[in-house]
Every structure is written in structure tokens, then in C-alpha cells.
mmCIF file of C-alpha atoms and ligand atoms in Angstrom:
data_model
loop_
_atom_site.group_PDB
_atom_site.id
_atom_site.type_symbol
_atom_site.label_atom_id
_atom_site.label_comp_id
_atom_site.label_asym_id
_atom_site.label_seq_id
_atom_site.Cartn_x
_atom_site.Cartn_y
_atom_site.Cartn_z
ATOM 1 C CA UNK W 1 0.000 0.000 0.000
ATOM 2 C CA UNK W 2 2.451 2.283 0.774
ATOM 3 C CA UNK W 3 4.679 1.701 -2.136
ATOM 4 C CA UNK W 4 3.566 4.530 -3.940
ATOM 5 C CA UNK W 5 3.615 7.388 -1.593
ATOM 6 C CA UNK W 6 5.752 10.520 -2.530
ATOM 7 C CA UNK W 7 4.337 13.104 -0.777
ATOM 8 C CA UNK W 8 2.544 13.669 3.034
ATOM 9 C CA UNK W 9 0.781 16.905 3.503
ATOM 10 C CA UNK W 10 -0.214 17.763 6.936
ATOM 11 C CA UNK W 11 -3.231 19.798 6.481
ATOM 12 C CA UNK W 12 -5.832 21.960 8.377
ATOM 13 C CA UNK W 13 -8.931 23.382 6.240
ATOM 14 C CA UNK W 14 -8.863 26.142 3.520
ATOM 15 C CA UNK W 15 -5.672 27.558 3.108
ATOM 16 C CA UNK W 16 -3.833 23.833 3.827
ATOM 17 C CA UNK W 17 -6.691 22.723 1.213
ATOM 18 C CA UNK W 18 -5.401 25.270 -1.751
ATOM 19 C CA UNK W 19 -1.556 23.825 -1.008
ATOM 20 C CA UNK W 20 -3.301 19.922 -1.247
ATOM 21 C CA UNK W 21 -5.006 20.700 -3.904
ATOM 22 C CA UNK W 22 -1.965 22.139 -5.938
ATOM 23 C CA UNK W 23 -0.195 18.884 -4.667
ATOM 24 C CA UNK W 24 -2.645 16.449 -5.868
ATOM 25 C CA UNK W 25 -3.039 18.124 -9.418
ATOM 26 C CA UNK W 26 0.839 18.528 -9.725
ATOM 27 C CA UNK W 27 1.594 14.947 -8.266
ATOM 28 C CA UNK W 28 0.472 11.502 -9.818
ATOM 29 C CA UNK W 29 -2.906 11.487 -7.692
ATOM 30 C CA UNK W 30 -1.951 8.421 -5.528
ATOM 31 C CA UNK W 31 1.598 10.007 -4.903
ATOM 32 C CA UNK W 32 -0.128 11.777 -2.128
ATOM 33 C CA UNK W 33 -1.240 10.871 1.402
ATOM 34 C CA UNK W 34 -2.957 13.943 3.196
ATOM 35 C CA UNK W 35 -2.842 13.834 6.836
ATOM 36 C CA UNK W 36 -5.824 15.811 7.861
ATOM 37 C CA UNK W 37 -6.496 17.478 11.728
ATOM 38 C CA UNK W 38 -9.047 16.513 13.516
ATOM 39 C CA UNK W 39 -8.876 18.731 16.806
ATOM 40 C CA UNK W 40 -12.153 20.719 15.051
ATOM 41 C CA UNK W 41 -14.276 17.517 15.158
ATOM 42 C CA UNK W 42 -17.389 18.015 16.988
ATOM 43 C CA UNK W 43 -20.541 16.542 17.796
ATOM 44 C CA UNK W 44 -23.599 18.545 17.131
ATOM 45 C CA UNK W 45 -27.026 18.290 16.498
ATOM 46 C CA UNK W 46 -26.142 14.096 17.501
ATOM 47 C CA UNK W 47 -23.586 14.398 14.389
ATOM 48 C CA UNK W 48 -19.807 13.628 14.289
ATOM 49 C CA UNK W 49 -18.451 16.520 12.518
ATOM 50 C CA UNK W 50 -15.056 16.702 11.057
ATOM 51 C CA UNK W 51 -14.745 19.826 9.267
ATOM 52 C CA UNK W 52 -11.196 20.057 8.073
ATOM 53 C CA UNK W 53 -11.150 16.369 7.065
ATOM 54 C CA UNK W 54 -14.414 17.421 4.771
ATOM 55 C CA UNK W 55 -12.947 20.768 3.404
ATOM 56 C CA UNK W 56 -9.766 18.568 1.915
ATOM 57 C CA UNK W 57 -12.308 15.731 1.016
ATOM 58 C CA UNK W 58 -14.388 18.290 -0.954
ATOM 59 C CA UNK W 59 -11.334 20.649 -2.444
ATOM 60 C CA UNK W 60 -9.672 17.696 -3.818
ATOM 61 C CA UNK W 61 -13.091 16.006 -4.970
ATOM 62 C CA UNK W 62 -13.970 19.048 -6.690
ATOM 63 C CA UNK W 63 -17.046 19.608 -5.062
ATOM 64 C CA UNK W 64 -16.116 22.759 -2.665
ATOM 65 C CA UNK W 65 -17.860 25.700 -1.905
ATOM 66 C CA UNK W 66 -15.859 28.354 -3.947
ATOM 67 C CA UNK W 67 -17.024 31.315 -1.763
ATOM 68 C CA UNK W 68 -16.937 29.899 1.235
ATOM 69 C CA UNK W 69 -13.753 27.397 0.904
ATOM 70 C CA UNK W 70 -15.745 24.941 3.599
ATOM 71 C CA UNK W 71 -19.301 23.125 2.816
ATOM 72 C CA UNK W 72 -20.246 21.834 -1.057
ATOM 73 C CA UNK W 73 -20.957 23.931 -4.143
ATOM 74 C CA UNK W 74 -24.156 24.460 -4.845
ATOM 75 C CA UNK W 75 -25.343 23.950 -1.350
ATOM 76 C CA UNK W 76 -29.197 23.866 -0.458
ATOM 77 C CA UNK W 77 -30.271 25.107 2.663
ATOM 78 C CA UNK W 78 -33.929 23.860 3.445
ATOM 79 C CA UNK W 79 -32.817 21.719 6.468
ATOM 80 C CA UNK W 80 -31.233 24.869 7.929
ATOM 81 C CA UNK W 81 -33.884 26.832 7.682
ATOM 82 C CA UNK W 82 -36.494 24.283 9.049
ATOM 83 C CA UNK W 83 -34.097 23.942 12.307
ATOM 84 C CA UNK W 84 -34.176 27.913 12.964
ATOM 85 C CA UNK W 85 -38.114 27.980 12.296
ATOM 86 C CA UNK W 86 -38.307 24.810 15.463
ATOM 87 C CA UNK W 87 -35.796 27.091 17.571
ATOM 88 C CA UNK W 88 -32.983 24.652 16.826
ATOM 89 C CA UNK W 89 -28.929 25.780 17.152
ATOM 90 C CA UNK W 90 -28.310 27.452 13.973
ATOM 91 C CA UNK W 91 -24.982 28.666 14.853
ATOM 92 C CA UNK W 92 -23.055 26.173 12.704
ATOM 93 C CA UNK W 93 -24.486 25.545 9.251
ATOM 94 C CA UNK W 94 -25.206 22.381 7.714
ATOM 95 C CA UNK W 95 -25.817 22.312 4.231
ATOM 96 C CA UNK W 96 -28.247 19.773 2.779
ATOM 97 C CA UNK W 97 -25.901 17.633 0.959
ATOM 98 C CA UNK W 98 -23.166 17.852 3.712
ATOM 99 C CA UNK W 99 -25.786 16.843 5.492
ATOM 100 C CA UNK W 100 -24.996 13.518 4.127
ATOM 101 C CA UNK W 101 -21.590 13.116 4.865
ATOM 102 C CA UNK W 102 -21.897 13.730 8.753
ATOM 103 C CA UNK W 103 -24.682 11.281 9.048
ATOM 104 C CA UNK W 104 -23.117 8.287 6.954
ATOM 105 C CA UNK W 105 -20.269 9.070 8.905
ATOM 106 C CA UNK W 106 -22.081 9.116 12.511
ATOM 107 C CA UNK W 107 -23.933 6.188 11.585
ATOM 108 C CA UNK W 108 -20.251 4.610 10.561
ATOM 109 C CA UNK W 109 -18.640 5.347 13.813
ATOM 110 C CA UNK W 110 -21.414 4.292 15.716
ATOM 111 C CA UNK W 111 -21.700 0.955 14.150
ATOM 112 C CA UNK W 112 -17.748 0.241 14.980
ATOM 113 C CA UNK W 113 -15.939 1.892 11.904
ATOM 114 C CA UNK W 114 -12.757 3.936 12.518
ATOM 115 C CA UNK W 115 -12.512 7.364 10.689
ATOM 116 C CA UNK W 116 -10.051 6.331 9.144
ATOM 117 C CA UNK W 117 -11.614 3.779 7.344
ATOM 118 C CA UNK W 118 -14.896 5.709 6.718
ATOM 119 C CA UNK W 119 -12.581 8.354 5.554
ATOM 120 C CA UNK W 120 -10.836 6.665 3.211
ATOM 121 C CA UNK W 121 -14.263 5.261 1.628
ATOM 122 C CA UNK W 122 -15.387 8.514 1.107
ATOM 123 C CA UNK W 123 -12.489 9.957 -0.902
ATOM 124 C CA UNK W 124 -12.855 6.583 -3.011
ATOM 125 C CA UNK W 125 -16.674 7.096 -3.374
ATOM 126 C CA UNK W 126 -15.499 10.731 -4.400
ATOM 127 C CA UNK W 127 -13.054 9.616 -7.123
ATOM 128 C CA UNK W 128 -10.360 11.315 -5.245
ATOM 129 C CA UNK W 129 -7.010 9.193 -5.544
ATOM 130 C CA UNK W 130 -5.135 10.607 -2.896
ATOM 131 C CA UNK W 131 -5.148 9.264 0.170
ATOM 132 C CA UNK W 132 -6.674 11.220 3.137
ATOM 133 C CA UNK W 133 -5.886 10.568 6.537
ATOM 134 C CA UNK W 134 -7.378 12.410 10.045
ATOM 135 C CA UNK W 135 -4.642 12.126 12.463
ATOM 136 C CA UNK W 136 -5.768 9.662 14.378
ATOM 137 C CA UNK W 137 -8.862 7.564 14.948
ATOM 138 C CA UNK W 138 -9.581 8.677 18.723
ATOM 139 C CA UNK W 139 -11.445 11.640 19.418
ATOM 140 C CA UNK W 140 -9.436 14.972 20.013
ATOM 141 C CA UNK W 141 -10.914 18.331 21.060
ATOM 142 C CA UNK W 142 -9.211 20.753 20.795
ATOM 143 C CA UNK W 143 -9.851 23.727 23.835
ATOM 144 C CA UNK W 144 -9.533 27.681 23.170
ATOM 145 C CA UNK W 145 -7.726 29.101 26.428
ATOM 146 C CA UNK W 146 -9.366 32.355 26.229
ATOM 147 C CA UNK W 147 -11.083 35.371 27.730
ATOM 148 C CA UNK W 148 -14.230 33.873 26.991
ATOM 149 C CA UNK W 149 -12.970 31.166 29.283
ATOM 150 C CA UNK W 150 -12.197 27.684 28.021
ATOM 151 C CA UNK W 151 -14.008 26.782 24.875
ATOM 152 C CA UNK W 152 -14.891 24.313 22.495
ATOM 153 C CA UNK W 153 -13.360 25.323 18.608
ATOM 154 C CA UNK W 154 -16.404 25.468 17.181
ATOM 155 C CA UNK W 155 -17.723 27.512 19.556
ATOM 156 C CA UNK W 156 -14.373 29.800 19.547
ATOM 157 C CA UNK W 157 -14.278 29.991 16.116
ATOM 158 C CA UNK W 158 -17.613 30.163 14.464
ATOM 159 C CA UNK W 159 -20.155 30.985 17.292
ATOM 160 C CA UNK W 160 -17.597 33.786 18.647
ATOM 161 C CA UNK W 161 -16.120 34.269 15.261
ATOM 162 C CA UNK W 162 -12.715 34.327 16.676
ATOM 163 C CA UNK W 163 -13.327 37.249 18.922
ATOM 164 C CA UNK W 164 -12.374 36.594 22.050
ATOM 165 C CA UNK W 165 -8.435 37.001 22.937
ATOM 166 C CA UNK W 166 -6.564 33.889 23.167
ATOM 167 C CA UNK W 167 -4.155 32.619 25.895
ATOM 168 C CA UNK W 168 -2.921 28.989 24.646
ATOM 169 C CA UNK W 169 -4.834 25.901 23.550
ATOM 170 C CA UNK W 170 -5.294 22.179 24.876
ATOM 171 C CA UNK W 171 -5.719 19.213 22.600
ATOM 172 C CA UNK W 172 -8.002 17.162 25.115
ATOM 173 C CA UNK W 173 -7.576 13.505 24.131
ATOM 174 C CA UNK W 174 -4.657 13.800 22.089
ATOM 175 C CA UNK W 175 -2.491 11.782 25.009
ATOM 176 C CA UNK W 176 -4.949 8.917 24.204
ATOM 177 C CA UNK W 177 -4.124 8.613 20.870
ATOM 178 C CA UNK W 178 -2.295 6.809 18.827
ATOM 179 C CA UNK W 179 -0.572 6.781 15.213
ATOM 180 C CA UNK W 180 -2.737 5.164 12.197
ATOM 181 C CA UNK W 181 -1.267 2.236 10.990
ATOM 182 C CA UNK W 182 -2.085 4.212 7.293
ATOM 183 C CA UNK W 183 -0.113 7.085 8.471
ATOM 184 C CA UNK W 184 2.451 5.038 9.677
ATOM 185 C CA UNK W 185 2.759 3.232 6.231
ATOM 186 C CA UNK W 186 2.987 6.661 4.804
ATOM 187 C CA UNK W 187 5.548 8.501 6.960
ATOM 188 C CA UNK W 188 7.731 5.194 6.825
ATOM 189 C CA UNK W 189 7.527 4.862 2.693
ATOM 190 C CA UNK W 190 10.282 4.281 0.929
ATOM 191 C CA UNK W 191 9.586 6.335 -2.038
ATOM 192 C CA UNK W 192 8.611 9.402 0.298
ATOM 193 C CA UNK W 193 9.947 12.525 -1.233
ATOM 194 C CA UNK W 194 8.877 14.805 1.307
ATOM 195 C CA UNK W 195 6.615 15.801 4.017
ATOM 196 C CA UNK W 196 4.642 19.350 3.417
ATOM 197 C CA UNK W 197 3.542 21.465 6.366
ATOM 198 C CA UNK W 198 0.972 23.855 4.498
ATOM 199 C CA UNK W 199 0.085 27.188 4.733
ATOM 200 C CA UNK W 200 -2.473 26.381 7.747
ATOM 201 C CA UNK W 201 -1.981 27.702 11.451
ATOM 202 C CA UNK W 202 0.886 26.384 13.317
ATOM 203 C CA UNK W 203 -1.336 26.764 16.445
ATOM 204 C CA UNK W 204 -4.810 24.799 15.527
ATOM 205 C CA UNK W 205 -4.247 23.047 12.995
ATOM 206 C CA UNK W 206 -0.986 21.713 12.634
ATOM 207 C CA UNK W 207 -0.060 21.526 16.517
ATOM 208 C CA UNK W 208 -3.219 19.117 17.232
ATOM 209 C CA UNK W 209 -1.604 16.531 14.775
ATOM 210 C CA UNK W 210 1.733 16.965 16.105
ATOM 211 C CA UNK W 211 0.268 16.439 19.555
ATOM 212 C CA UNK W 212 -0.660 12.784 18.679
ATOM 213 C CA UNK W 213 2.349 10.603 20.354
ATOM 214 C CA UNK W 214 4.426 9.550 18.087
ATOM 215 C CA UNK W 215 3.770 11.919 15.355
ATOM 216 C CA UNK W 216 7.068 14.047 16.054
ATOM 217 C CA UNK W 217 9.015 11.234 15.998
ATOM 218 C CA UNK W 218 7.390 9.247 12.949
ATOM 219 C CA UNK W 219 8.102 13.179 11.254
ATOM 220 C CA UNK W 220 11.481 13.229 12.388
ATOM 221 C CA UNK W 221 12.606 9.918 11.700
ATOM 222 C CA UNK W 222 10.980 9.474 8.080
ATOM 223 C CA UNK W 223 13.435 9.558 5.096
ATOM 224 C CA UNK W 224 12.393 12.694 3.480
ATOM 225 C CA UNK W 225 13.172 16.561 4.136
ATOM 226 C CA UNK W 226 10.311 18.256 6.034
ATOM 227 C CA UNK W 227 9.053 21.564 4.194
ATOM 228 C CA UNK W 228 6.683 24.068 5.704
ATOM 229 C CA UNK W 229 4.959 26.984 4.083
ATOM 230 C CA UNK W 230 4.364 30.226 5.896
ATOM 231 C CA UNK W 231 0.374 31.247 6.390
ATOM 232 C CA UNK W 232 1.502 34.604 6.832
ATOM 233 C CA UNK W 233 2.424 37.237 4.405
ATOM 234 C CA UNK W 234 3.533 40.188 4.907
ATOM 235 C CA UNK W 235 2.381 40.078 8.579
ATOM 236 C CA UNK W 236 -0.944 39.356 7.781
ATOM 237 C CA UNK W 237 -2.636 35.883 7.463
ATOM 238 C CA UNK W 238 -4.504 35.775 4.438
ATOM 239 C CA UNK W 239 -7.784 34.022 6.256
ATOM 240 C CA UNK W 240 -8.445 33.441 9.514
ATOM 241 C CA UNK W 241 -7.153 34.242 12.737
ATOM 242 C CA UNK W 242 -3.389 33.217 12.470
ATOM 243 C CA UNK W 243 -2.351 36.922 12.801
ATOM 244 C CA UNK W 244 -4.637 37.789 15.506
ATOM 245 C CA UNK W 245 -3.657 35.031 17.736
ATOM 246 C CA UNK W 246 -0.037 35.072 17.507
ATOM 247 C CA UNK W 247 -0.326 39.002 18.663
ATOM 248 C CA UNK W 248 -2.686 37.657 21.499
ATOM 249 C CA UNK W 249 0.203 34.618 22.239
ATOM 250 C CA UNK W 250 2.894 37.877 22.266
ATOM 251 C CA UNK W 251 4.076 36.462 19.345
ATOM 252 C CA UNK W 252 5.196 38.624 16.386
ATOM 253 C CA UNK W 253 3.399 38.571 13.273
ATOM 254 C CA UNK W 254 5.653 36.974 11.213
ATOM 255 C CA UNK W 255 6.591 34.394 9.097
ATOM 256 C CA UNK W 256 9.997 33.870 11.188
ATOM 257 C CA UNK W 257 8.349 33.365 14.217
ATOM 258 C CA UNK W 258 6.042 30.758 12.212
ATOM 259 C CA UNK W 259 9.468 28.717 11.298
ATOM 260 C CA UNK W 260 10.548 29.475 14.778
ATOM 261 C CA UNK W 261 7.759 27.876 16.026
ATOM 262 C CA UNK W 262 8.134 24.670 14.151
ATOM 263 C CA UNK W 263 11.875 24.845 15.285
ATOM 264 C CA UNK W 264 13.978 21.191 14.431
ATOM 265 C CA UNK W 265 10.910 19.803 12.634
ATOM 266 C CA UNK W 266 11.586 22.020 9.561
ATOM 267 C CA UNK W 267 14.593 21.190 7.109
ATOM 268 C CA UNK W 268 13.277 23.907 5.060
ATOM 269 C CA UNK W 269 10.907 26.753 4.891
ATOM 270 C CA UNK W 270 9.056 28.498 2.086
ATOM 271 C CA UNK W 271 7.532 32.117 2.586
ATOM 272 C CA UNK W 272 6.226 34.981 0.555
ATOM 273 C CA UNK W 273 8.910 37.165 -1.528
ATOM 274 C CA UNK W 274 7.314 39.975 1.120
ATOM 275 C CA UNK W 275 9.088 38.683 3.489
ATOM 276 C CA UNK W 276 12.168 37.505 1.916
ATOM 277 C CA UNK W 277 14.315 39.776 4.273
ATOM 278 C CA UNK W 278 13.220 37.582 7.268
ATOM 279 C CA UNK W 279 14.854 34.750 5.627
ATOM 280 C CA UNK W 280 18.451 35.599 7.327
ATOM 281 C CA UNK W 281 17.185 35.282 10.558
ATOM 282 C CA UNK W 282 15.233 31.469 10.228
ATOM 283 C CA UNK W 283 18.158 28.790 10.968
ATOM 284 C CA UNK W 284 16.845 25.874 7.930
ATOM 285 C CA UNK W 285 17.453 26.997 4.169
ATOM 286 C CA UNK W 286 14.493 29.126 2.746
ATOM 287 C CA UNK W 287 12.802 29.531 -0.461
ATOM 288 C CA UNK W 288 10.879 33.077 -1.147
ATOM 289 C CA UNK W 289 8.318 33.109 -3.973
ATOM 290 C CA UNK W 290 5.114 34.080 -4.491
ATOM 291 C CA UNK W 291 2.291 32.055 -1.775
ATOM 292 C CA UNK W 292 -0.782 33.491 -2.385
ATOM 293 C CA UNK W 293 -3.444 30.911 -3.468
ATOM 294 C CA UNK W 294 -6.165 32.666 -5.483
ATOM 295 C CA UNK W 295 -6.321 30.421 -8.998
ATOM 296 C CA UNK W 296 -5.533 27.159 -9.819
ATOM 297 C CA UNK W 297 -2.644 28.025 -11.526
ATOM 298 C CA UNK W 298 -1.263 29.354 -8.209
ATOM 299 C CA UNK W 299 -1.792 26.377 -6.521
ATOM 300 C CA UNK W 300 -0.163 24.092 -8.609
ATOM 301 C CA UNK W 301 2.566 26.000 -9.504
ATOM 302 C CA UNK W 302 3.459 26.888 -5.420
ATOM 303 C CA UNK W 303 3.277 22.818 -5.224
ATOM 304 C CA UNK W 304 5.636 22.485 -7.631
ATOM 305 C CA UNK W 305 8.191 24.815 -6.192
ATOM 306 C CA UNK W 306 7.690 23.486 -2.531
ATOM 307 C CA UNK W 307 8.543 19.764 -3.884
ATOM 308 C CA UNK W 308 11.499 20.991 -6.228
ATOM 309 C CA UNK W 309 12.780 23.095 -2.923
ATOM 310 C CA UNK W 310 12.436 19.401 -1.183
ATOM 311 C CA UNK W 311 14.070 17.608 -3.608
ATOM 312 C CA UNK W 312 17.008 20.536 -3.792
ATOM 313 C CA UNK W 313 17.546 20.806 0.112
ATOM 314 C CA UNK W 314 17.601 17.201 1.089
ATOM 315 C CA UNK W 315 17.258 15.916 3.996
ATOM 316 C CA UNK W 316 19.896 17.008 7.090
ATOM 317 C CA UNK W 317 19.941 15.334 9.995
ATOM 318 C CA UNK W 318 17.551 15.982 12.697
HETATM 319 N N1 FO1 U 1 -17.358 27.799 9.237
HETATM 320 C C1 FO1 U 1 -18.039 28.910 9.531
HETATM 321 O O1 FO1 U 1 -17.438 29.972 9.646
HETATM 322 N N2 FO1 U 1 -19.417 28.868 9.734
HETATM 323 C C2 FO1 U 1 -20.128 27.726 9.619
HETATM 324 O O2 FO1 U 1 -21.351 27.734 9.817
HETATM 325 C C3 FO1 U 1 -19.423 26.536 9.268
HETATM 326 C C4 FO1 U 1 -20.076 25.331 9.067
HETATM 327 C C5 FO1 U 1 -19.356 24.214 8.632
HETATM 328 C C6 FO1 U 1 -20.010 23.012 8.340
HETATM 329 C C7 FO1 U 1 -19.315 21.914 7.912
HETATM 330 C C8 FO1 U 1 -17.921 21.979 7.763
HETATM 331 O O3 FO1 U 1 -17.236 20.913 7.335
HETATM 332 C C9 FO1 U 1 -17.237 23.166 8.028
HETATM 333 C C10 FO1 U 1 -17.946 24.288 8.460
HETATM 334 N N3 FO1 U 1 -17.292 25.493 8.744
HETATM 335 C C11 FO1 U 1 -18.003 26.610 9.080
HETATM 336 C C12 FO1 U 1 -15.838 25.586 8.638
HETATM 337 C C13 FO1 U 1 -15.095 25.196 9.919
HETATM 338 O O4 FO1 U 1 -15.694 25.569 11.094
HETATM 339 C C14 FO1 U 1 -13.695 25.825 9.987
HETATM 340 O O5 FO1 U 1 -13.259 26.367 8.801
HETATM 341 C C15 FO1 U 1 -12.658 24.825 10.380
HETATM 342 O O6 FO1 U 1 -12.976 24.049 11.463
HETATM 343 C C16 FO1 U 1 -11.289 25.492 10.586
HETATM 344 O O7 FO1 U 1 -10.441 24.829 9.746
#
């Protein structure tokens, strides 16, 4: 099975989904494995939702919500609407055709399937031929430290729309978990070229899969160089609340402090010709070109120059 795989991609939602996507159109298709987080997974409304593992699902399907970046194309919203005419939580929408994926998926889980099997029917039932991985099979949750109080995501980040100030975050569960035996087949492949960090944030998306044990090391000992791409540009995160909460950690807005933050993990580190200057000060050899995501074109053609800066680099030792 694992033959095959060139690339891993650790991924959060939108912006990680652009870099994936410009992966999986540059790549052979089944070159790629895309480790997805799962610290957003919620239940709601008696659902197991697991939004970033569903925004890759749908970008690389095809099928995405172009405005939005999260949800399908084309959406309908008649269940929505009936829930806020009975009173129900409305907070966090549910498309009609999403819908579908939560409830297969609770239904899955609660007959004895692992996400990670129910994940990796989906993407087949989808016609995508990369492979797409949530971190781990065992429910994480990630907590917002915050001056709200401690809070779930979801709650942080669409209910409160990111508004309250943040003081650190807490990946409950993650000590419980355990590596996938499909990311382990990927991380320990023998063809693997090289292991992507995208453009997502350090500190919710890609920190929850780095807090599964064993997911350090499995990085660290793997055979190819590890690349991550600065979310930042310029000082200013493109989407979302990067920026805001790495002023609200004390943290400066930077794409340096982003590499600083990954530390040993990195062997290399892409950011935005803005910020080429920073380059001197981040210890791991850096590529500056062009980040931002808005076509296709972009996508693929940052892909391409994140794996060619891969295969140039190397591995050192870590
Ligand atoms: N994000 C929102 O800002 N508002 C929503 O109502 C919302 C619903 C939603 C439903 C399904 C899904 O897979 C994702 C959804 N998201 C929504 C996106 C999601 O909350 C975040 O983008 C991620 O968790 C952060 O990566």
C-alpha cells in the first residue's frame, strides 16, 4: 500500500486545502497521502463533525464551496432553515448535501468503523485518488484558552467568530491517541519525497496533529526533508485568525516566528517574496516566492516549487 507514496501533507482546512489541492493536481494522484487534523471535530445536532477532514475531502473532490472554501458547491439550505423555524442551534451551518456526509459518517462510527476507514471510503466514493488521513482515529478536542474562558473550537471559532483574545490551547484527548497504521505506512515509505507542512496555522491546525504521540518522531525519523509553508504574508494571514492570535500569544506577526515555532521539525521553509528579508534570521534553508493561493494556476505551480525546494535541500539530519 504504501509503495507509492511521494508526498505527506499535513493539512488543516482552507488555506492547507489550496496547497493539497496544488499537490494532488501537480503529483500523480496516488503520490499523495494527506494527513488531515481533527482537533475541530465536533458533535452537534447528535452528528460527528469533522470539518477540516471534509474541506480537503471536498477541495480535492472538486465539489467545494468556492465562496466559502468549507461546505459543497451548490449547497441547499432547506434543512437549515427548518431547524431555525423549530428554535434549533443554527450557529453552525449544515448544508443539505453535507448533510450527508456527517450522518453516513455518525452512523459509521457508531456501528464500529474507525474514521479512518470511513474516511478513506469517502475519498474513493469521491473519485479522489489521494489518500486522506485524520490524524488519528480517537477523538481529540481541541480547547480555546481564552477570555471567553475555556471553549470548544467550534464555539471559539464560528459561534464567537474568533473574537475573544486567546491565551494557549489544549488538545483534550490527544495523550490517548495513537498513530494510524495508514499514516504510519505513509511517513515510513520508501519512495517518500517529502513531508509538506501547508500554509495552515501552526497553532490549531498543525499543533493538534503533532500532539498525537508519536507523530514528532514518525516526522522526524521518516526519510524525506520536512518543508513548511508560511500562512503569513507580509504580517498578515490571508484568512483566519493566524495573525490575531499570535499578537494575542505575544508572538510577532511573522513568518519567522512561524518557522521558529516549528523549530527542528523544519529542514526547510518556504515564505512569501514579502518577506524575503526575514529569511536571514530562520536557521533551515528558505525559499521566497510568491504564496498566495487565489487560482488554480497558483496552486499548482506553489506545489511544484515546494517539492522541487524538497528535492534541492535534502534531507539534514535531525
Ligand atoms: N465555518 C463557519 O465559519 N461557519 C459555519 O457555519 C461553518 C459550518 C461548517 C459546516 C461543515 C464543515 O465541514 C465546516 C464548516 N465550517 C463553518 C468551517 C469550519 O468551522 C472551519 O473552517 C474549520 O474548522 C477550521 O479549519
Amino acid at each position: 500500500m504504501s509503495a507509492a507514496i511521494r508526498v505527506v501533507a499535513l493539512s488543516g482546512g482552507i488555506g492547507g486545502a489550496k496547497l493539497a489541492l496544488g499537490l494532488y493536481r501537480t503529483l500523480s494522484p496516488d503520490w499523495l497521502t494527506v494527513v488531515c487534523n481533527t482537533g475541530d471535530d465536533f458533535e452537534h445536532l447528535g452528528l460527528s463533525i469533522s470539518p477540516d477532514l471534509d474541506t480537503v475531502l471536498y477541495t480535492l473532490a472538486g465539489i467545494a464551496n468556492p465562496e466559502t472554501g468549507w461546505g459543497r458547491a451548490n449547497e441547499t439550505w432547506t434543512f437549515m432553515r427548518a431547524l431555525e423555524q423549530l428554535g434549533g442551534e443554527a450557529w453552525f451551518r449544515l448544508g443539505d448535501a453535507d448533510l450527508a456526509t456527517h450522518v453516513e459518517r455518525t452512523r459509521r462510527l457508531a456501528a464500529g468503523e474507525s474514521l479512518s476507514a470511513i474516511s478513506d471510503d469517502f475519498r474513493t466514493r469521491l473519485a479522489v485518488h489521494a489518500r486522506l488521513v485524520p490524524m488519528c482515529d480517537e477523538p481529540v478536542r481541541t480547547m480555546v484558552h481564552s477570555s471567553d474562558g475555556v471553549l470548544p473550537f467550534q464555539r471559539y471559532f464560528v459561534e464567537r467568530r474568533c473574537a475573544p483574545k486567546v491565551s494557549g490551547f489544549e488538545f483534550r484527548g490527544a495523550g490517548e491517541a495513537s498513530l494510524t497504521p495508514a499514516l504510519c505506512a505513509a511517513l515510513e515509505s520508501e519512495s517518500l519525497e517529502a513531508v509538506v507542512i501547508c500554509p495552515s496555522n501552526p497553532f490549531i491546525s498543525i499543533d493538534p496533529i503533532l500532539a498525537v504521540p508519536g507523530m514528532r518522531a514518525a516526522i522526524t525519523a521518516c526519510r524525506a526533508p520536512v518543508v513548511a509553508v508560511a500562512p503569513i504574508i507580509g504580517g498578515r494571514a490571508l484568512k483566519g485568525p493566524t495573525a490575531k492570535m499570535m499578537a494575542e500569544l505575544g508572538l510577532p506577526t511573522s513568518a519567522c516566528a512561524v518557522a521558529e515555532h516549528y523549530g527542528s521539525l523544519l529542514d526547510g521553509f518556504v515564505l512569501d517574496t514579502a518577506d524575503a528579508a526575514e529569511a536571514e534570521a530562520i536557521e533551515v534553508p528558505c525559499l521566497a516566492t510568491r504564496t498566495l493561493m487565489l487560482s488554480e494556476d497558483d496552486k499548482r505551480t506553489l506545489a511544484a516549487e515546494v517539492l522541487a525546494f524538497a528535492r534541492r535541500i535534502g534531507r539534514t539530519t535531525r
